[in-house]
Short mmCIF file of C-alpha atoms and ligand atoms in Angstrom, two decimals:
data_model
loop_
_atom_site.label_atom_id
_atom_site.label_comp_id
_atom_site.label_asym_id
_atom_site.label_seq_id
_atom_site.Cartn_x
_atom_site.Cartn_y
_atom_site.Cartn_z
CA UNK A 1 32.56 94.70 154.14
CA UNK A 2 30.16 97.53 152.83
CA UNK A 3 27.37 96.43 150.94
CA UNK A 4 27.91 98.25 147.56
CA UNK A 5 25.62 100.79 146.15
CA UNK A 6 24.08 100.07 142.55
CA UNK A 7 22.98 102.30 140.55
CA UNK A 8 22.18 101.90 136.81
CA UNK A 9 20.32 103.85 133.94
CA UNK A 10 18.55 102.46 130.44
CA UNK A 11 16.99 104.23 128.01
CA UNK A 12 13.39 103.80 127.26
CA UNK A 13 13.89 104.72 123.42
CA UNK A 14 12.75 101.74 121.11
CA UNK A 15 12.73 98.03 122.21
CA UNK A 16 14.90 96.74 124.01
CA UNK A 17 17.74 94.26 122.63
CA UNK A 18 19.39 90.93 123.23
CA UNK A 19 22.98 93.09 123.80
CA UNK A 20 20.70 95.07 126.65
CA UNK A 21 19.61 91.97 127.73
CA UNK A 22 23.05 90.44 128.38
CA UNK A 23 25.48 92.71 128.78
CA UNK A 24 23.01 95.06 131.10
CA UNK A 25 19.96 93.64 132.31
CA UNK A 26 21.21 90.65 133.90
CA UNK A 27 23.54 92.06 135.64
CA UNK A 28 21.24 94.28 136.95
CA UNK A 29 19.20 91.36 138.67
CA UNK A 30 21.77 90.12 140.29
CA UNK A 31 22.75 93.19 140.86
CA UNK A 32 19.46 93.33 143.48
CA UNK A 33 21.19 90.21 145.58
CA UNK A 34 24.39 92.59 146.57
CA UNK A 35 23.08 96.21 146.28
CA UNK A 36 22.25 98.24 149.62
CA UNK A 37 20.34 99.79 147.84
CA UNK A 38 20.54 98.41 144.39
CA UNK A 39 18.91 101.53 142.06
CA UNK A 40 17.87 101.32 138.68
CA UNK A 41 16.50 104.71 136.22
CA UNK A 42 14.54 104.42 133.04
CA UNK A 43 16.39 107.49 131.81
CA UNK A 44 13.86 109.42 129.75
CA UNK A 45 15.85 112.25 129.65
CA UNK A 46 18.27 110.99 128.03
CA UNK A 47 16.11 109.58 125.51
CA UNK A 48 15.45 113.43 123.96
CA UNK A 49 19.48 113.47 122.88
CA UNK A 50 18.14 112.10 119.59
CA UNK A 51 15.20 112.69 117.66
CA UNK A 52 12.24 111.27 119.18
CA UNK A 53 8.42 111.23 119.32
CA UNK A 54 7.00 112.44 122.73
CA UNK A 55 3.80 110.27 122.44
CA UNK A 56 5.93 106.84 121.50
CA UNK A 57 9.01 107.99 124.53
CA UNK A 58 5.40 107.45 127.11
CA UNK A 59 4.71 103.83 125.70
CA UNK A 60 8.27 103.17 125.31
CA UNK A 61 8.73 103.86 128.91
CA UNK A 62 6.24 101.54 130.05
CA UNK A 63 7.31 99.06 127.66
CA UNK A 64 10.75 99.18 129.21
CA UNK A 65 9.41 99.26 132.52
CA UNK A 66 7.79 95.74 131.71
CA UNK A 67 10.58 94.43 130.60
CA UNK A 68 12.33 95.20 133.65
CA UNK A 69 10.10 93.76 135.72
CA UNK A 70 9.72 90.34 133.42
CA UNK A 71 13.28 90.20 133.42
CA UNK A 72 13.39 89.59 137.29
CA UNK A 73 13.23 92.91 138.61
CA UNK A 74 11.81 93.03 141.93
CA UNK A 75 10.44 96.92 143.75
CA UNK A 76 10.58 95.03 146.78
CA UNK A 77 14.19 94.74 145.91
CA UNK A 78 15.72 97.64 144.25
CA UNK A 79 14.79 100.93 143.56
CA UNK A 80 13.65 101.08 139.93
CA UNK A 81 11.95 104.50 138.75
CA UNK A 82 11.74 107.22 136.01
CA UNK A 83 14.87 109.38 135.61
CA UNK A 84 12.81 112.75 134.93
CA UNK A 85 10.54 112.18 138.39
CA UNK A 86 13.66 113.06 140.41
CA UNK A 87 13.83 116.51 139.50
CA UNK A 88 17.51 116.80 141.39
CA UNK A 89 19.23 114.54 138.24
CA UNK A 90 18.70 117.70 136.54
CA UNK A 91 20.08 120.13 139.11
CA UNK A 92 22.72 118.11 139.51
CA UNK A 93 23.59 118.41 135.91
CA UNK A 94 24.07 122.27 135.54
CA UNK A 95 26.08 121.94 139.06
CA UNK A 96 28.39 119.32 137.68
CA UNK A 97 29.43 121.48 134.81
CA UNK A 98 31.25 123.33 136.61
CA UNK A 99 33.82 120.49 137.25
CA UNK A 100 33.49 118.83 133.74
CA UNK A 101 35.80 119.61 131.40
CA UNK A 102 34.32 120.45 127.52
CA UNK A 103 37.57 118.22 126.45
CA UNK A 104 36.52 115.46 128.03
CA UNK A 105 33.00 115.49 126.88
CA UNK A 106 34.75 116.27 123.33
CA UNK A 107 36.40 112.73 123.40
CA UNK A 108 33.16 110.73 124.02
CA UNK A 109 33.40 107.99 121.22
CA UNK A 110 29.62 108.02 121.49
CA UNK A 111 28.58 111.21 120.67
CA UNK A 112 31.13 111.24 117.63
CA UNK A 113 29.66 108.18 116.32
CA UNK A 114 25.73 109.57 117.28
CA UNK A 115 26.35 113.17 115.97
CA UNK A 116 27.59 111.39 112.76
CA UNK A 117 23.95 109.71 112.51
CA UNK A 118 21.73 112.72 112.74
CA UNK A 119 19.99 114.32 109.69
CA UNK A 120 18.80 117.96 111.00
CA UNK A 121 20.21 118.49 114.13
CA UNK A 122 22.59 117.69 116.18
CA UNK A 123 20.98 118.62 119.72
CA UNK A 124 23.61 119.64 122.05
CA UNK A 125 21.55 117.38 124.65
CA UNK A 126 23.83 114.59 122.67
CA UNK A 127 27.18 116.50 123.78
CA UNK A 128 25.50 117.12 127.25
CA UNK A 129 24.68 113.31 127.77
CA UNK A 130 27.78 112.35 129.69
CA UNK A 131 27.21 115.09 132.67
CA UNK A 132 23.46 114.19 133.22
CA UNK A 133 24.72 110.24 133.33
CA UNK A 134 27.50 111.60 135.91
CA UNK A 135 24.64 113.08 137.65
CA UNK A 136 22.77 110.21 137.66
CA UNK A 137 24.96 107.84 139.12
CA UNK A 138 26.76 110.67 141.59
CA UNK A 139 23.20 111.52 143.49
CA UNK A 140 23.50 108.04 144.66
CA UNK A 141 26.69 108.29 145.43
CA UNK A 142 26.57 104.39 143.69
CA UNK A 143 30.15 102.78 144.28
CA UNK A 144 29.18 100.18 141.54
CA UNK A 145 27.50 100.46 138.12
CA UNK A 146 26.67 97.65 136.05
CA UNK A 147 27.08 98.68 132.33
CA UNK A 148 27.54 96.86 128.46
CA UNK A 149 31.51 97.72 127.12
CA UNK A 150 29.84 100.47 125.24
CA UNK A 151 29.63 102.47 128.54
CA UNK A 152 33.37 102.33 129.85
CA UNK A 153 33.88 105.62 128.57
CA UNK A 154 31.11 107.62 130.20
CA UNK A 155 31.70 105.55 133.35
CA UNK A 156 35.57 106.96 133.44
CA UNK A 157 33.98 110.27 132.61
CA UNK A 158 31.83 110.69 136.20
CA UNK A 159 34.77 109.08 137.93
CA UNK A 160 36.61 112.14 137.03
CA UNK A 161 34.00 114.90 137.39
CA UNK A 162 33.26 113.44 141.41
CA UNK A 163 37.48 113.60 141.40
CA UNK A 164 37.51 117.46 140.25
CA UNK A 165 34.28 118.27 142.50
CA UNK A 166 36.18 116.72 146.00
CA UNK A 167 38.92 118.11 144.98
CA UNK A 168 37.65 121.69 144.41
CA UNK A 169 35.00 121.10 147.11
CA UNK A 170 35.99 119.01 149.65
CA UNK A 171 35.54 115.30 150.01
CA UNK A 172 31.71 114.81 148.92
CA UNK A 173 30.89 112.37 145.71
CA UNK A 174 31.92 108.54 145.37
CA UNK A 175 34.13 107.63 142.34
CA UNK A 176 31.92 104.76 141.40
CA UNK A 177 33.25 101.66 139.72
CA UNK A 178 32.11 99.69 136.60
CA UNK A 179 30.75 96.14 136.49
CA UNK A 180 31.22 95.00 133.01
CA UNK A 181 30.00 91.20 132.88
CA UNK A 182 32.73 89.07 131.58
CA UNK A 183 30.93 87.32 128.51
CA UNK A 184 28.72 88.98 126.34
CA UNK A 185 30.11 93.29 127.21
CA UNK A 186 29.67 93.64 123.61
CA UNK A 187 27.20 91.80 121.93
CA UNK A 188 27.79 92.45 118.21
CA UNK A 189 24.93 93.15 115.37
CA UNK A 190 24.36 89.30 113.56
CA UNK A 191 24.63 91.48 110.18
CA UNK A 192 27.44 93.16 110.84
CA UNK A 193 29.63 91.48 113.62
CA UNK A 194 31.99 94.65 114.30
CA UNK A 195 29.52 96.68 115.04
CA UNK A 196 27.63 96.90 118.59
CA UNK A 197 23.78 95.72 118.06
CA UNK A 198 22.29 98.77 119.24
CA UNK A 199 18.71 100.68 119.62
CA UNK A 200 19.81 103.45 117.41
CA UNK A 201 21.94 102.58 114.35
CA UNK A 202 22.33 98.61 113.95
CA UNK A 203 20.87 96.95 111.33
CA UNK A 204 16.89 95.10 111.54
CA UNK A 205 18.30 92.21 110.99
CA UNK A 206 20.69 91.82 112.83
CA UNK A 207 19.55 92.86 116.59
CA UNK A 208 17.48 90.04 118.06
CA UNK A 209 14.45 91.95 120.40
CA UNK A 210 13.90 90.59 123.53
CA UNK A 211 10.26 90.42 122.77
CA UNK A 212 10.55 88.40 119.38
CA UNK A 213 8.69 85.51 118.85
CA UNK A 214 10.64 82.15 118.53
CA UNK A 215 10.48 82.31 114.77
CA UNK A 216 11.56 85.52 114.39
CA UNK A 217 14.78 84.99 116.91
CA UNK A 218 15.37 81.40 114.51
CA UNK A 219 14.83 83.53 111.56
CA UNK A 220 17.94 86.47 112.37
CA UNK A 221 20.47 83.74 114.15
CA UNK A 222 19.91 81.56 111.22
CA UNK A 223 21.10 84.49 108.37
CA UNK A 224 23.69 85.61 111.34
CA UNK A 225 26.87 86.50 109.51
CA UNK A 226 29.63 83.60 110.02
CA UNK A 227 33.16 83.98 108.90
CA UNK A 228 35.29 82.36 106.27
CA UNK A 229 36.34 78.58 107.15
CA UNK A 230 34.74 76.77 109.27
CA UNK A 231 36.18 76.10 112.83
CA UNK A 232 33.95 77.49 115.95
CA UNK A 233 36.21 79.36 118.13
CA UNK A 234 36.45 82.35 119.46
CA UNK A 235 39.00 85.02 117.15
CA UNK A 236 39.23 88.48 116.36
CA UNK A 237 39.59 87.27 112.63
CA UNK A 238 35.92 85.94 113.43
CA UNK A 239 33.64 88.27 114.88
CA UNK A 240 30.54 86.30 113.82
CA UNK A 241 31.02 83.15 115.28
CA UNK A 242 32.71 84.50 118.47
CA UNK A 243 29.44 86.91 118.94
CA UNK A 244 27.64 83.62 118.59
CA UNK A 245 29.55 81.32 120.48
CA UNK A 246 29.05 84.24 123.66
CA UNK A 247 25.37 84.46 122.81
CA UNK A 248 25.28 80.58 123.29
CA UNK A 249 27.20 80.60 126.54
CA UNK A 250 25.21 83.38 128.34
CA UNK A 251 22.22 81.58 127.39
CA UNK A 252 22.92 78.32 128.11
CA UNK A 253 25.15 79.04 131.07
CA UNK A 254 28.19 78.10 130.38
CA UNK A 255 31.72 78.82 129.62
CA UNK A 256 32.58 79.90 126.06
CA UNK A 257 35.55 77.14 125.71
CA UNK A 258 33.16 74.79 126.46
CA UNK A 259 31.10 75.96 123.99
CA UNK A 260 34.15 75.52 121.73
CA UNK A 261 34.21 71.66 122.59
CA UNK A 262 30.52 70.99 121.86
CA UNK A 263 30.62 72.25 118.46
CA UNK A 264 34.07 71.26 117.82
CA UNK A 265 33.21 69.15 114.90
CA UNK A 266 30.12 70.79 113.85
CA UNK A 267 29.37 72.53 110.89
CA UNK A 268 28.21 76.44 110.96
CA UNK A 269 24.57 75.66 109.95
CA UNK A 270 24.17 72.98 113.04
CA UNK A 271 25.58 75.58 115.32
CA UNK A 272 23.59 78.25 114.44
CA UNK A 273 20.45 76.20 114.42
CA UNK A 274 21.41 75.42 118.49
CA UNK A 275 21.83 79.26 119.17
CA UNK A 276 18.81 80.10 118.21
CA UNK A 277 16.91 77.34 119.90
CA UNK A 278 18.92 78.35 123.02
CA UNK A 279 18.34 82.08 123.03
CA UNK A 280 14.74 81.40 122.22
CA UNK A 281 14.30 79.37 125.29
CA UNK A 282 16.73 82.34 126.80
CA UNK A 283 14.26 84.99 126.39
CA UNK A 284 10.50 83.39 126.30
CA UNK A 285 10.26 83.50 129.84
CA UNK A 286 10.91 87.18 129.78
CA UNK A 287 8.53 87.59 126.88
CA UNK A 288 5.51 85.40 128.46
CA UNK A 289 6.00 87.96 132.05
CA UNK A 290 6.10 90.75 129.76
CA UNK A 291 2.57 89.97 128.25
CA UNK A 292 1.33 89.72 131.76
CA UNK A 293 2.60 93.05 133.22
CA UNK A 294 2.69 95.38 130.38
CA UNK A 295 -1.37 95.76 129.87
CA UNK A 296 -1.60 96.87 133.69
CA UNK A 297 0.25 100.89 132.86
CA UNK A 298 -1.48 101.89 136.67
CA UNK A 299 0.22 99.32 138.22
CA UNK A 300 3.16 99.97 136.07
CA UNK A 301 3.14 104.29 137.29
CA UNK A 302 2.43 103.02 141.07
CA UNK A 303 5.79 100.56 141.11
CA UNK A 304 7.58 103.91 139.43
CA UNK A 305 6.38 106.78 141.71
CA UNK A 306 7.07 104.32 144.77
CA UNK A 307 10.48 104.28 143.19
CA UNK A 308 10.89 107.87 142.48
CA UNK A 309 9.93 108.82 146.27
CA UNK A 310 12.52 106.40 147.36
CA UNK A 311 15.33 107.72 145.15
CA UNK A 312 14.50 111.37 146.08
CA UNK A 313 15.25 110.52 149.41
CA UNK A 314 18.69 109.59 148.74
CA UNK A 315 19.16 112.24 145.38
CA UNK A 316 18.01 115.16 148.00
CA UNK A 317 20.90 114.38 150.85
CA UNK A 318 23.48 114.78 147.91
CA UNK A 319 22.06 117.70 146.50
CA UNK A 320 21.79 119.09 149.38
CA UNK A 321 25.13 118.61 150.39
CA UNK A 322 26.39 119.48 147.32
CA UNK A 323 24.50 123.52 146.95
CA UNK A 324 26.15 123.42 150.69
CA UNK A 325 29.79 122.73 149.35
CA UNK A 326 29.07 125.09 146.43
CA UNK A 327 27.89 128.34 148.20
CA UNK A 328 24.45 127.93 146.35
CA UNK A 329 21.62 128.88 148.40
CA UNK A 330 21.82 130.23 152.24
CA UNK A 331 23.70 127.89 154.26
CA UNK A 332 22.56 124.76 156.07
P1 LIG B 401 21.63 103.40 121.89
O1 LIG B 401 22.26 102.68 120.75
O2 LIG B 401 20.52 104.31 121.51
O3 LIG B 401 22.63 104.04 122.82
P2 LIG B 401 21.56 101.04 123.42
O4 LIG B 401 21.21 99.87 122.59
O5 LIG B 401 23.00 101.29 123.73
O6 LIG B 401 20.91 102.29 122.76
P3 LIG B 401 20.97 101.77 126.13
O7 LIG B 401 19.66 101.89 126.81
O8 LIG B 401 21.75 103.00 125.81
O9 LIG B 401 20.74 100.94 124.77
O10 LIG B 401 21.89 100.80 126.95
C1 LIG B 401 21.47 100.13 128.14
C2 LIG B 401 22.57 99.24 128.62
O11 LIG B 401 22.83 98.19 127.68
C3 LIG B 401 23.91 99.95 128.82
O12 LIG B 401 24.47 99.50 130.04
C4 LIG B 401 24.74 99.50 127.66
O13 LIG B 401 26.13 99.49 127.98
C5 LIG B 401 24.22 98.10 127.42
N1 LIG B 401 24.40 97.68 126.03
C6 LIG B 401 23.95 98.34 124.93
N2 LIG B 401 24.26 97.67 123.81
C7 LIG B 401 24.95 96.55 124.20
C8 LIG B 401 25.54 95.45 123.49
N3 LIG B 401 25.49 95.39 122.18
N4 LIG B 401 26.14 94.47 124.22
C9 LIG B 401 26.19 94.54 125.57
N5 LIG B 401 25.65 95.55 126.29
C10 LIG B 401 25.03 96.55 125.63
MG1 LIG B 402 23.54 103.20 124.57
#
């Protein structure tokens, strides 16, 4: 069978979070063992849907970029480069609009819930989003894209724009699939359990950094929200301790029911105690490779042009192909 092609995108805006971690870039590492090639975009553009600071979006780039790497992210590996280098993500965009419907990217639980949080402006970049992350993952013509729960949406979303464009066009894009890992999709603020712990709009508290210190990471699992009584197992009628009881299991690598069994007759404050020591031990290697790699930002912009040189090969056959298809520019 045909190796598949992976291709994901994260955003560089703030620090990156223990939901990111999990649901996203884990999967993207081992992501690296099956892609041919496996691709990975710090998505910068993206990052100016919101309201942003154009001096902090450079640091926060490079801080991402360091993550990525500390995480286990390897250039000889995958592709991993900055979205706004590849100058066809944005040609791509306007060309895809032509096949996207303004219903569909009127749906998009996301930009209801983002639009909701802005003070001044609501930038229509927000309401564009969706077709430059259909571009994104179409110029590869990816067949696999490893994503958090939060992304199903947008995911269905470029399925259905490459659909319209063969259709219209003739057989050219890849209807991609999404990976969405089994445990930990949706890992859920400690505060406030049913909601998503997010870069934009979850509470300080409750989103565990991957860079925190040990003491910080014991400080939020230990005031983590737990339900009323006192069993730990996994319900919807408790969101706290089943966010918890994944958290554990991802980090300790193991199935949730077993989780279930070790704590079986433990009390909330033992259990809480554990999951902190374990997603402490979790993320500390990432942290202590971070410390190492992030000082270096030349070696950081040589591992991301390499990238961008490599994904512009593969961006420019598509768009290419797709002016070609289009009747945009003299033919081929
Ligand atoms: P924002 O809230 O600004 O959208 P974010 O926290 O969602 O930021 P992104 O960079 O947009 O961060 O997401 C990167 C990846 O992490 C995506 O694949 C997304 O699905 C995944 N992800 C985000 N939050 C979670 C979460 N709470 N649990 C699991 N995966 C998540
Ligand atoms: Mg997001």
């Amino acid at each position: 069978m045909a190796k598949p092609v992976v291709f994901s995108g994260i955003q560089p805006t703030g620090r990156k979070h223990l939901g990111n971690y999990i649901g996203a870039i884990r999967q993207y590492v081992e992501g690296q063992e099956r892609g041919e090639p496996a691709i990975f975009c710090i998505v910068d553009l993206h990052a100016l849907s919101v309201a942003y600071d154009p001096a902090e979006l450079r640091e926060r780039l490079y801080d991402t970029t360091a993550i990525l790497l500390a995480a286990g992210l390897d250039p000889e590996r995958c592709i991993l480069f900055r979205q706004s280098d590849v100058r066809e993500h944005t040609e791509l965009t306007w060309l895809l609009s032509a096949v996207t419907a303004h219903g569909d990217l009127n749906r998009m639980h996301q930009f209801k819930e983002k639009s909701a949080k802005q003070r001044e402006l609501v930038p229509a970049a927000l309401f564009f989003y969706p077709v430059l992350m259909a571009a994104d993952v179409l110029a590869y013509r990816a067949t696999e894209v490893p994503v958090g729960d939060d992304q199903r949406q947008h995911v269905e979303l470029m399925r259905e724009i490459a659909r319209r464009f063969n259709e219209r066009f003739g057989e050219t894009l890849v209807e991609p699939e999404h990976l969405i890992p089994e445990i930990g999709a949706r890992i859920m603020d400690l505060q406030e359990p049913t909601r998503k712990m997010s870069t934009t709009g979850a509470t300080e508290a409750g989103t565990v950094y991957v860079l925190d210190e040990p003491d910080a990471i014991r400080k939020k699992l230990g005031s983590a929200v737990t339900d009323s009584g006192r069993d730990i197992v996994r319900s919807p009628e408790k969101p706290g301790v089943t966010n918890l009881i994944d958290v554990y299991a991802v980090a300790r690598g193991v199935e949730p029911a077993a989780v279930e069994r070790e704590f079986e007759d433990k009390g909330y404050g033992e259990f809480k105690q554990a999951v902190a020591e374990a997603t402490a031990e979790f993320l500390a290697p990432v942290r202590e490779r971070y410390a190492e790699l992030r000082p270096d930002e030349a070696a950081l912009e040589r591992i991301l042009s390499a990238g961008a040189e490599k994904a512009r090969a593969i961006a420019s056959a598509t768009l290419a192909e797709v002016r070609d298809r289009m009747g945009i520019g003299p033919h081929r």
